[in-house]
mmCIF file of C-alpha atoms in Angstrom:
data_model
loop_
_atom_site.group_PDB
_atom_site.id
_atom_site.type_symbol
_atom_site.label_atom_id
_atom_site.label_comp_id
_atom_site.label_asym_id
_atom_site.label_seq_id
_atom_site.Cartn_x
_atom_site.Cartn_y
_atom_site.Cartn_z
ATOM 1 C CA MET A 1 90.495 121.458 122.588
ATOM 2 C CA ALA A 2 88.933 118.365 120.981
ATOM 3 C CA ASP A 3 88.723 115.131 122.944
ATOM 4 C CA GLU A 4 91.714 112.877 122.476
ATOM 5 C CA LEU A 5 90.960 109.465 120.999
ATOM 6 C CA ILE A 6 92.955 106.345 120.213
ATOM 7 C CA MET A 7 92.269 104.167 117.159
ATOM 8 C CA GLY A 8 93.235 100.506 117.199
ATOM 9 C CA ILE A 9 93.341 98.358 114.069
ATOM 10 C CA ASP A 10 93.476 94.549 114.198
ATOM 11 C CA ALA A 11 94.249 93.440 110.643
ATOM 12 C CA GLY A 12 94.007 89.663 110.610
ATOM 13 C CA THR A 13 93.735 87.260 107.714
ATOM 14 C CA SER A 14 90.015 86.598 108.099
ATOM 15 C CA ARG A 15 88.787 89.899 109.563
ATOM 16 C CA VAL A 16 89.840 93.506 110.048
ATOM 17 C CA ARG A 17 88.527 95.201 113.192
ATOM 18 C CA VAL A 18 88.793 98.904 113.932
ATOM 19 C CA LEU A 19 87.984 100.417 117.327
ATOM 20 C CA VAL A 20 88.149 103.966 118.660
ATOM 21 C CA PHE A 21 88.660 104.500 122.386
ATOM 22 C CA GLU A 22 88.515 107.473 124.717
ATOM 23 C CA MET A 23 91.600 107.926 126.890
ATOM 24 C CA ASP A 24 89.855 106.100 129.777
ATOM 25 C CA GLY A 25 89.347 102.999 127.586
ATOM 26 C CA THR A 26 85.680 103.564 126.726
ATOM 27 C CA VAL A 27 84.899 102.283 123.215
ATOM 28 C CA VAL A 28 83.454 105.140 121.126
ATOM 29 C CA ALA A 29 83.075 103.340 117.777
ATOM 30 C CA GLN A 30 83.846 99.955 116.277
ATOM 31 C CA GLY A 31 83.462 98.162 112.986
ATOM 32 C CA SER A 32 84.754 95.162 111.087
ATOM 33 C CA SER A 33 85.139 93.896 107.550
ATOM 34 C CA GLU A 34 86.380 90.732 105.861
ATOM 35 C CA PRO A 35 89.245 91.124 103.355
ATOM 36 C CA GLU A 36 89.635 88.922 100.301
ATOM 37 C CA VAL A 37 91.812 85.950 101.195
ATOM 38 C CA ASP A 38 93.797 83.870 98.721
ATOM 39 C CA ARG A 39 94.198 80.247 99.796
ATOM 40 C CA PRO A 40 96.545 78.704 97.207
ATOM 41 C CA ASN A 41 97.215 75.540 99.248
ATOM 42 C CA PRO A 42 95.719 73.842 102.310
ATOM 43 C CA GLY A 43 96.778 75.742 105.427
ATOM 44 C CA TRP A 44 98.017 78.755 103.451
ATOM 45 C CA ALA A 45 96.391 82.176 103.447
ATOM 46 C CA SER A 46 97.494 85.529 102.075
ATOM 47 C CA THR A 47 95.928 88.933 101.608
ATOM 48 C CA GLU A 48 97.109 91.816 99.442
ATOM 49 C CA SER A 49 97.987 94.967 101.409
ATOM 50 C CA GLU A 50 95.569 96.994 99.262
ATOM 51 C CA ASP A 51 92.744 94.629 100.276
ATOM 52 C CA LEU A 52 93.654 95.031 103.952
ATOM 53 C CA TRP A 53 93.590 98.827 103.611
ATOM 54 C CA SER A 54 90.231 98.699 101.808
ATOM 55 C CA SER A 55 88.891 96.490 104.588
ATOM 56 C CA CYS A 56 90.118 99.017 107.185
ATOM 57 C CA LEU A 57 88.231 101.775 105.381
ATOM 58 C CA GLU A 58 85.119 99.586 105.108
ATOM 59 C CA ALA A 59 85.313 98.722 108.825
ATOM 60 C CA MET A 60 85.481 102.435 109.649
ATOM 61 C CA LYS A 61 82.451 103.073 107.451
ATOM 62 C CA VAL A 62 80.514 100.213 109.092
ATOM 63 C CA GLY A 63 81.443 101.586 112.517
ATOM 64 C CA GLY A 64 80.114 105.034 111.662
ATOM 65 C CA PHE A 65 83.516 106.672 112.091
ATOM 66 C CA ARG A 66 83.740 110.317 111.169
ATOM 67 C CA SER A 67 86.364 113.003 111.629
#
């Protein structure tokens, strides 16, 4: 049986981080990417869901994730 892993995704406005952990909490892989952020007014920030997903995929690529 393959090792069991847990993937965590932190999708914030300024950065998306992706980490993969073993069941004991050891980090196996990690990566991050910066999504495009729209700032229409001071103090406002928004990101399209498609941009967040693309940033997740980019973070996985940067982290060397593979199936």
